[in-house]
mmCIF file of C-alpha atoms in Angstrom:
data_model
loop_
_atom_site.group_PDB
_atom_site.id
_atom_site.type_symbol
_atom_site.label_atom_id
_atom_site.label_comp_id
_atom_site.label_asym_id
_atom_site.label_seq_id
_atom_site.Cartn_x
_atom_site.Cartn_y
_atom_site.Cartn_z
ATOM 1 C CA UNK V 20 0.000 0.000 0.000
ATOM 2 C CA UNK V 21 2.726 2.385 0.502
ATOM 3 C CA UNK V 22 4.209 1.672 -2.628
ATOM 4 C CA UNK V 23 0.828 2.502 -4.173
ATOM 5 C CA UNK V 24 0.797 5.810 -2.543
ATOM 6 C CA UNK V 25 4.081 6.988 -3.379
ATOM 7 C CA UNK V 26 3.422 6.040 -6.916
ATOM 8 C CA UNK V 27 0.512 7.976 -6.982
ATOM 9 C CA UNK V 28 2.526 11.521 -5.730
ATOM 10 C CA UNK V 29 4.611 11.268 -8.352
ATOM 11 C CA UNK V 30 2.321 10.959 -11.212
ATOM 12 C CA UNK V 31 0.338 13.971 -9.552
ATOM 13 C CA UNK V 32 3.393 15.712 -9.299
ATOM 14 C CA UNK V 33 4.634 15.290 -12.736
ATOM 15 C CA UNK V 34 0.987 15.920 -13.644
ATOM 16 C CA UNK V 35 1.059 19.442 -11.989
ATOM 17 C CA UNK V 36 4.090 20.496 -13.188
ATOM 18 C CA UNK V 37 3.236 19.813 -16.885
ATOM 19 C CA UNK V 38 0.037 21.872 -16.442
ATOM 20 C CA UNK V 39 2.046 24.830 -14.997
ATOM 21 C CA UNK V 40 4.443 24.594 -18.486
ATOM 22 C CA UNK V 41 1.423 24.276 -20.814
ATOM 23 C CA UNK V 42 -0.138 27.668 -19.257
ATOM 24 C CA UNK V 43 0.292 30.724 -21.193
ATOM 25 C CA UNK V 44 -0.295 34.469 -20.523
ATOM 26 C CA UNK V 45 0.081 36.852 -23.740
ATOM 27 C CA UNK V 46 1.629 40.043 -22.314
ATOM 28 C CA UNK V 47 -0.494 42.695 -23.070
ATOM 29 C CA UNK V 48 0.170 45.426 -26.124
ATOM 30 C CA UNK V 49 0.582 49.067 -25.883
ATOM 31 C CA UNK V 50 -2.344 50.924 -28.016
ATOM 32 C CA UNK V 51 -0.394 52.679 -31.155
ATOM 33 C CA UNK V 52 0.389 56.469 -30.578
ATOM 34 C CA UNK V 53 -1.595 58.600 -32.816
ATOM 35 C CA UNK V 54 -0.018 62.069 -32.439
ATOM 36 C CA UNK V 55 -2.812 64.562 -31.893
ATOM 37 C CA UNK V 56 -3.847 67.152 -34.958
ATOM 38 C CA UNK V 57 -2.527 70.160 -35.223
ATOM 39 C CA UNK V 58 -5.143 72.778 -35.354
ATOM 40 C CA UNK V 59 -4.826 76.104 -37.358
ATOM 41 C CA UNK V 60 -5.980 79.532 -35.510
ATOM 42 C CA UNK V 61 -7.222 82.128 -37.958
ATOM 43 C CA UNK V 62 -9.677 85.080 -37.441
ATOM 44 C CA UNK V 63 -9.930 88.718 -37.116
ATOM 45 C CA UNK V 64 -7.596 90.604 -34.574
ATOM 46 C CA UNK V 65 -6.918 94.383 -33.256
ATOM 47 C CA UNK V 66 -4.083 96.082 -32.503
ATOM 48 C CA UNK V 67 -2.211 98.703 -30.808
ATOM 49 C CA UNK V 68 1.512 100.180 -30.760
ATOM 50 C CA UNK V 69 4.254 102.646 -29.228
ATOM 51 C CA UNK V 70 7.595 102.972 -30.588
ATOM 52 C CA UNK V 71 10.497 105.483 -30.270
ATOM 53 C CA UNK V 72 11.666 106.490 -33.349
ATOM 54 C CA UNK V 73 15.439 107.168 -34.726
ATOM 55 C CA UNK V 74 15.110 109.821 -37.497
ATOM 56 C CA UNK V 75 16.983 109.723 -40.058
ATOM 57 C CA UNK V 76 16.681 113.194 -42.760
ATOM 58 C CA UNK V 77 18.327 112.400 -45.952
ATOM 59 C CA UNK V 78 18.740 115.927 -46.901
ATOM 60 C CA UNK V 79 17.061 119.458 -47.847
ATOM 61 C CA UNK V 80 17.185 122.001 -50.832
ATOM 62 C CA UNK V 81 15.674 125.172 -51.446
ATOM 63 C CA UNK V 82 15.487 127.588 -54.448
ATOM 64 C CA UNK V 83 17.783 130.418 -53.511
ATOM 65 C CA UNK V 84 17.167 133.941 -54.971
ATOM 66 C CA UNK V 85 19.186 137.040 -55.591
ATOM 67 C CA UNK V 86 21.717 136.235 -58.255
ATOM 68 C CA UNK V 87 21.954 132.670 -58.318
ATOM 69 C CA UNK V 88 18.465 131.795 -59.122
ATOM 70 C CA UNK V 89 19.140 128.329 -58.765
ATOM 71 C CA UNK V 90 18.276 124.785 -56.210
ATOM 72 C CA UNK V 91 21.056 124.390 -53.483
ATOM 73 C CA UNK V 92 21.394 121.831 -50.479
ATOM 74 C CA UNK V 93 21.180 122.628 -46.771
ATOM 75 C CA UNK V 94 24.956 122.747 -45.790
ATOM 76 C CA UNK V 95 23.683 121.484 -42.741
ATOM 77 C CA UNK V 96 19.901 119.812 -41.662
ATOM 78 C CA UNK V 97 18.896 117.726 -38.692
ATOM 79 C CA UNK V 98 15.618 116.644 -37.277
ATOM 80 C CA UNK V 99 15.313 115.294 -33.270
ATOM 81 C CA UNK V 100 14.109 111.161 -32.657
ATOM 82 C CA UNK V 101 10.480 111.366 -31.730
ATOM 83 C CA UNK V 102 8.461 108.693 -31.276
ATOM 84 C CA UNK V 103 4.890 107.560 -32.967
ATOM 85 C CA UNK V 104 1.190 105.584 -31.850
ATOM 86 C CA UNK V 105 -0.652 103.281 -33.928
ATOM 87 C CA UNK V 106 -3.430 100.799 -34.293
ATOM 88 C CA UNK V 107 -4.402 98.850 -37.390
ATOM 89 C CA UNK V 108 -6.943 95.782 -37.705
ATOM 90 C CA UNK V 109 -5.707 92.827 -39.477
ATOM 91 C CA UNK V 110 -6.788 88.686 -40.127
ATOM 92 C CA UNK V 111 -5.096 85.725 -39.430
ATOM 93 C CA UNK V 112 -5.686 83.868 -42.094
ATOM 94 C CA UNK V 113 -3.731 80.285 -41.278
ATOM 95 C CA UNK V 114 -1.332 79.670 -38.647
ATOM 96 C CA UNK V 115 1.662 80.855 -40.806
ATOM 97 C CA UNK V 116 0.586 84.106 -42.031
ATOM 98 C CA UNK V 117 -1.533 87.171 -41.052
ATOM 99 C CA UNK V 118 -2.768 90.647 -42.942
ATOM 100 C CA UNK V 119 -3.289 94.377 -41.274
ATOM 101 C CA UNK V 120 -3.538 97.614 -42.128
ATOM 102 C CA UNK V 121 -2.327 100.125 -39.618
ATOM 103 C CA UNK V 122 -2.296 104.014 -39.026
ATOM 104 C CA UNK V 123 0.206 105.372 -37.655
ATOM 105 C CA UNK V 124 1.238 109.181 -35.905
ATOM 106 C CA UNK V 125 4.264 110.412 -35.510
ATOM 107 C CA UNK V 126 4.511 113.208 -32.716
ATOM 108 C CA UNK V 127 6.480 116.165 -33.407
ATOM 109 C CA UNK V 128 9.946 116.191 -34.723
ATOM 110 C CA UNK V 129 12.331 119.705 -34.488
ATOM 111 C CA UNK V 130 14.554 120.701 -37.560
ATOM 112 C CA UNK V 131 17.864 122.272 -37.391
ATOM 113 C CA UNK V 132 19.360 123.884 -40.787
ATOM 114 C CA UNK V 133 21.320 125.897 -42.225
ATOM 115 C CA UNK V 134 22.783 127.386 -45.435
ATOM 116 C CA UNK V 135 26.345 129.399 -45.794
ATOM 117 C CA UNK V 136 26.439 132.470 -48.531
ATOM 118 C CA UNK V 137 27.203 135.942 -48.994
ATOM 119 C CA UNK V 138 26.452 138.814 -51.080
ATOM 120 C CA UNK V 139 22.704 140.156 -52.297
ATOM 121 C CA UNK V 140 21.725 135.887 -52.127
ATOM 122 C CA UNK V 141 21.987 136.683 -48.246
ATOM 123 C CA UNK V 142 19.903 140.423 -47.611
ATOM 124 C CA UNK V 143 21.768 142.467 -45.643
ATOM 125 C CA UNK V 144 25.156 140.156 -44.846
ATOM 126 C CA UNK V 145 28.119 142.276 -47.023
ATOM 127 C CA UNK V 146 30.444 138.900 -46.515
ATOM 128 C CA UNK V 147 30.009 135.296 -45.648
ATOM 129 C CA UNK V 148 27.021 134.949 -44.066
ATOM 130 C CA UNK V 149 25.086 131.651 -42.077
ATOM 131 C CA UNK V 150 21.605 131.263 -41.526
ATOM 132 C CA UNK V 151 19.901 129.526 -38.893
ATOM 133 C CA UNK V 152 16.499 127.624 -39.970
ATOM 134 C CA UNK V 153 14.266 125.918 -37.284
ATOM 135 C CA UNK V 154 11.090 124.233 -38.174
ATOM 136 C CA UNK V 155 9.494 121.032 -36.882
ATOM 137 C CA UNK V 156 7.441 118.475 -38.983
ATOM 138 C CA UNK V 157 4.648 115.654 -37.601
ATOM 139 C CA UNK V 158 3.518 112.899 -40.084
ATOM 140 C CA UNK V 159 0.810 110.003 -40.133
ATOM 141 C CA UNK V 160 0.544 107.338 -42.223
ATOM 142 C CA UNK V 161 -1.355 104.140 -43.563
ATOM 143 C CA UNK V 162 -0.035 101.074 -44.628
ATOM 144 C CA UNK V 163 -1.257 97.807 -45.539
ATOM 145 C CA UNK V 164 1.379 94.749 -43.931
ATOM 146 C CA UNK V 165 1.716 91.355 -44.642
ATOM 147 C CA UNK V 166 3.730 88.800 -41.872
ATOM 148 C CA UNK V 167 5.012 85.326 -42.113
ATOM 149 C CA UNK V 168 4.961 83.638 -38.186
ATOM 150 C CA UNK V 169 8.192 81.627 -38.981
ATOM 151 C CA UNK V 170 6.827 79.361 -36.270
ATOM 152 C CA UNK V 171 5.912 78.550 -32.440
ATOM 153 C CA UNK V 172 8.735 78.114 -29.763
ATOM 154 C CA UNK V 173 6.791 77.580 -26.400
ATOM 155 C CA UNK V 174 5.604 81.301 -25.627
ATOM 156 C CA UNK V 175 7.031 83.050 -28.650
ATOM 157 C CA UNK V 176 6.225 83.096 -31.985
ATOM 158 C CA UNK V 177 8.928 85.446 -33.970
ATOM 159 C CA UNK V 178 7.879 86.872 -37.498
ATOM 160 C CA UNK V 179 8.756 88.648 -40.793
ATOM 161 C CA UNK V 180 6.824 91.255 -42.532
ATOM 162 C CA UNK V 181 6.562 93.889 -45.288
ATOM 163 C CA UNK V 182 4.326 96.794 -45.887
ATOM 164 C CA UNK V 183 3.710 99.721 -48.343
ATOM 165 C CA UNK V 184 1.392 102.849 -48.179
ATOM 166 C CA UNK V 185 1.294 106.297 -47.654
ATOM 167 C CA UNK V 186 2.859 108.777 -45.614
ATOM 168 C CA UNK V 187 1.188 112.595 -45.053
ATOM 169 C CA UNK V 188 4.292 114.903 -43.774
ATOM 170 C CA UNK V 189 3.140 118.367 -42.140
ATOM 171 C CA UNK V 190 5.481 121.115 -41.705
ATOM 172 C CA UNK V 191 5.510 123.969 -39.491
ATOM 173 C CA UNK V 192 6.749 127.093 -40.934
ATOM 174 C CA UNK V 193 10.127 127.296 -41.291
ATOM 175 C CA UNK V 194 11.985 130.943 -39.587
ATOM 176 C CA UNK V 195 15.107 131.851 -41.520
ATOM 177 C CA UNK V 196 17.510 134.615 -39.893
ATOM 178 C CA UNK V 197 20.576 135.113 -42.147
ATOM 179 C CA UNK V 198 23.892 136.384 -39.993
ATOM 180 C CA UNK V 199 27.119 137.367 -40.805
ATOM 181 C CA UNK V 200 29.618 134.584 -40.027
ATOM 182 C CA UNK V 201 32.562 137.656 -39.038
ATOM 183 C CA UNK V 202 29.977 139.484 -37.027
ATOM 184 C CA UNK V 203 26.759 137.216 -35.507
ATOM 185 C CA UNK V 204 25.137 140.168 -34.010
ATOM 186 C CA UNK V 205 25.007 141.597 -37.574
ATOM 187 C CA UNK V 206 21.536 139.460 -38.617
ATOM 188 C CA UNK V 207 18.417 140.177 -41.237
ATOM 189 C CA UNK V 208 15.543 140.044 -39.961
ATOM 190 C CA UNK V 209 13.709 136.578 -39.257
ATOM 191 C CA UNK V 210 11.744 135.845 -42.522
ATOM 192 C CA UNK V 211 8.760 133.086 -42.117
ATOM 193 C CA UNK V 212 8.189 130.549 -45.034
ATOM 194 C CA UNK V 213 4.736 129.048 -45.060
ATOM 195 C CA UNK V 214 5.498 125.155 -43.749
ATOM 196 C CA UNK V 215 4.168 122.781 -46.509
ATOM 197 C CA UNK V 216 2.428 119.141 -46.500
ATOM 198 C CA UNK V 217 1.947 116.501 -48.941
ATOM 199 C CA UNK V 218 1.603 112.596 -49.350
ATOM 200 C CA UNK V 219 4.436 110.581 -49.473
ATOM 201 C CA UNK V 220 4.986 106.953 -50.762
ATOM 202 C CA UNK V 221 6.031 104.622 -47.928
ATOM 203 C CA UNK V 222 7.303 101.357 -47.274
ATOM 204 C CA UNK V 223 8.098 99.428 -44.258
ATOM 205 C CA UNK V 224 10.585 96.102 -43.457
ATOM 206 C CA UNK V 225 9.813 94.294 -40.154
ATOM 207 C CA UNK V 226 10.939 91.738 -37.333
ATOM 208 C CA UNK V 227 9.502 90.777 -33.854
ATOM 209 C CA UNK V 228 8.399 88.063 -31.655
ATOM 210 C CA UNK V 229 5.055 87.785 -30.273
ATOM 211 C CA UNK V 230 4.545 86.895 -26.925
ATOM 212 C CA UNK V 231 1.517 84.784 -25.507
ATOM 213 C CA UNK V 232 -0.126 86.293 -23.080
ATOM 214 C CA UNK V 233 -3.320 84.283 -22.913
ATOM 215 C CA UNK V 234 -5.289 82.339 -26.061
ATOM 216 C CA UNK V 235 -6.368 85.751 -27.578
ATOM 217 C CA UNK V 236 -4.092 88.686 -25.857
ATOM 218 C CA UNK V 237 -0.112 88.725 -27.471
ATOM 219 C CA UNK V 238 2.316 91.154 -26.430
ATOM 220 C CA UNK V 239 4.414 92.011 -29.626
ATOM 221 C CA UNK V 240 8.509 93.518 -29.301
ATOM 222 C CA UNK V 241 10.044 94.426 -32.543
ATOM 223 C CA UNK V 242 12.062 96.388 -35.013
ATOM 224 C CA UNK V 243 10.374 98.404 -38.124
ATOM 225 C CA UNK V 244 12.149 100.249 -40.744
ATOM 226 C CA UNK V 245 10.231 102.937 -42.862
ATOM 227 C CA UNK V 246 11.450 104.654 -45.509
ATOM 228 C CA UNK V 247 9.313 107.736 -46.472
ATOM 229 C CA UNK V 248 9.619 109.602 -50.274
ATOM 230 C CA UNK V 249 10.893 113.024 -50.509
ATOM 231 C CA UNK V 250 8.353 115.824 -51.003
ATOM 232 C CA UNK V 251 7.419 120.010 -50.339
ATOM 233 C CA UNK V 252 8.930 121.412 -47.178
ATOM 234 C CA UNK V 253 7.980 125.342 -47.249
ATOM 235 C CA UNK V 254 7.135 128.247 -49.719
ATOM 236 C CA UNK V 255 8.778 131.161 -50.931
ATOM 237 C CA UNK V 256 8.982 134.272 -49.490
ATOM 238 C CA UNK V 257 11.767 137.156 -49.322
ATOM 239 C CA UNK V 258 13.483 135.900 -52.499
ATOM 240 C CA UNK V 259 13.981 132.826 -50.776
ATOM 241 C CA UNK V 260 12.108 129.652 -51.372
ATOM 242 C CA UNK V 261 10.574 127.121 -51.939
ATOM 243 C CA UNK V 262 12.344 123.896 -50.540
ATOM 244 C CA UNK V 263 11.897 120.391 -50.765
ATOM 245 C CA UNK V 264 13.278 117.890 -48.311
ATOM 246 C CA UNK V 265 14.614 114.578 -49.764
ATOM 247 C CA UNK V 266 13.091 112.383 -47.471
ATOM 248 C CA UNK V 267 13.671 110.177 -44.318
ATOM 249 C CA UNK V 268 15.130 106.789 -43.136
ATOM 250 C CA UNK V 269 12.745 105.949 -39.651
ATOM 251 C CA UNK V 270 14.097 103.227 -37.508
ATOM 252 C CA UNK V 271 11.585 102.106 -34.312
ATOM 253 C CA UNK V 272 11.956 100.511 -31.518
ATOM 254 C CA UNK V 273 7.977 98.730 -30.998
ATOM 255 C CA UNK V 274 5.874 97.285 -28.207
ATOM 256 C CA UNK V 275 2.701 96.578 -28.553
ATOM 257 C CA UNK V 276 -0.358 93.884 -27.868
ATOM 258 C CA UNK V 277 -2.885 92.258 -30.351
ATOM 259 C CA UNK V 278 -6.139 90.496 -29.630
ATOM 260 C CA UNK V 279 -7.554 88.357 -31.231
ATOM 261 C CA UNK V 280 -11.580 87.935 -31.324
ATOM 262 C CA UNK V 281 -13.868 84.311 -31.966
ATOM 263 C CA UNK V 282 -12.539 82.327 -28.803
ATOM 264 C CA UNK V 283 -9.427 80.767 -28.291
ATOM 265 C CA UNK V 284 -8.758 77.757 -30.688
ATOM 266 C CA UNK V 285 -8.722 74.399 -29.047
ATOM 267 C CA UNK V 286 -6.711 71.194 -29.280
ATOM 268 C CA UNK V 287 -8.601 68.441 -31.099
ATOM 269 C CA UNK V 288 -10.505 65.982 -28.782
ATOM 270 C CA UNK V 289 -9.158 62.605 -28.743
ATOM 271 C CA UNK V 290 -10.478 60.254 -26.411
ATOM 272 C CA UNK V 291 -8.258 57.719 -24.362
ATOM 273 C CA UNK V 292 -7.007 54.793 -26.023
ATOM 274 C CA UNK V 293 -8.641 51.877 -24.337
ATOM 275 C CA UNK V 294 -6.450 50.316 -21.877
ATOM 276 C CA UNK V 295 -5.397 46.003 -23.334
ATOM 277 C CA UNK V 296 -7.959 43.944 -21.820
ATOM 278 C CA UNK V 297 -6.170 41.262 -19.913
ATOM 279 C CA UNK V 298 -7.120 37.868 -21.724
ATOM 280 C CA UNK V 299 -7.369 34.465 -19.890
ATOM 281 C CA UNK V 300 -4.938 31.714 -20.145
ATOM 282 C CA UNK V 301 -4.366 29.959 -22.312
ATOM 283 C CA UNK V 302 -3.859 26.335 -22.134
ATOM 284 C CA UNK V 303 -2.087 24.240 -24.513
#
């Protein structure tokens, strides 16, 4: 009898342990990654800008009288930085690329000139005479822009853009006092040319980075370039006159927000991958 039982552990044992190798659990398999879709914002925005404003005169000429009768440069013309407002209203149209149109005003700028002469082209000065001419000139303008948003890096999103339009220049009149270089006391009195204004073409080169905010309020930081035409300056008057300035080089220095209206664009929905289901052994 105990010969029978021992025989019959073993076989149970062997029995068991070729159950346990015939038993087989599949491990389970990760769901496949399907990145999420990248979803374009487009729509209309507003917005508004400050900038100061490095001014750059290229020049100014002026018909001189008396016995010359002929156009002659400003031996010497300066205009102070300023700085200049805007707002403008533009569309996104994809993710990559946005339109506006802008107006901008530039606050008042003072001019420094003046011309070197002698003789009956300079009134009352008998030798070499220098005059002094102040004026000041202010200047709005409207352009239509186009950007490229090179792309998104966290937070920022930097840019490229273009634009072209007009530019309306105003100038005060401009006070001319001839003096005699030898003598400065010696002076004519201060004649007044009528300031002049006229329309300008413009264009404008830009760079910048926006700067999220929240889903529809950016802070925009950049650099613009403007380059406005040449055009009237003041009248005659006194034998004297009129004068043309030869245009200006504008560098700013910008800060500014834009908002954007229709909601804030959302991430696609994708639900959670369903989790493996765990499936029962398998025997073999």
């Amino acid at each position: 009898m105990k010969r029978l039982l021992t025989s019959a552990s073993l076989m149970l044992a062997m029995a068991g342990a070729a159950s346990a190798a015939d038993l087989y659990t599949p491990e389970p398999q990760p769901a496949p990654y399907e990145p999420a879709p990248v979803v374009e914002t487009s729509g209309w925005y507003i917005r508004g800008d400050a900038s100061y404003d490095v001014m750059n005169l290229r020049g100014a000429k002026f018909y001189q009288g008396g016995s010359s009768r002929r156009m002659v440069d400003f031996h010497e013309s300066d205009i102070d930085n300023t700085g200049n407002i805007g707002v403008g209203v533009g569309y996104q149209v994809n993710d990559h690329f946005r339109v506006d149109t802008t107006f901008d005003y530039l606050f008042s700028a003072d001019f420094r000139g003046s011309t070197t002469g002698g003789g009956s082209d300079f009134g009352a000065c008998t030798d070499t005479c220098k005059s002094r001419d102040v004026s000041a000139m202010t200047a709005y303008s409207l352009m239509a822009n186009a950007y490229v948003d090179i792309g998104h890096y966290g937070m920022l999103t930097p840019y490229v853009g273009a634009g072209l339009g007009g530019t309306y220049v105003k100038w005060d009149d401009l006070k001319n006092t001839a003096c005699s270089a030898t003598n400065p006391e010696l002076c004519d009195d201060t004649v007044s040319h009528k300031g002049k204004g006229s329309w300008r073409m413009t264009y404008g080169l830009m760079l910048g980075t926006a700067i999220d905010i929240n889903c529809n309020l950016k802070a925009d930081v950049g650099y613009r370039y403007r380059r406005v035409d040449d055009g009237d300056m003041f009248g005659y008057k006194s034998n004297g006159g009129p004068g043309k300035d030869k245009g200006f080089d504008i560098h700013e220095a910008r800060a500014g927000v834009r908002y954007a209206f229709g909601g804030c664009a959302e991430q696609a929905y994708l639900p959670p991958a369903d989790m493996p289901q765990q499936e029962q052994p398998v025997f073999k």
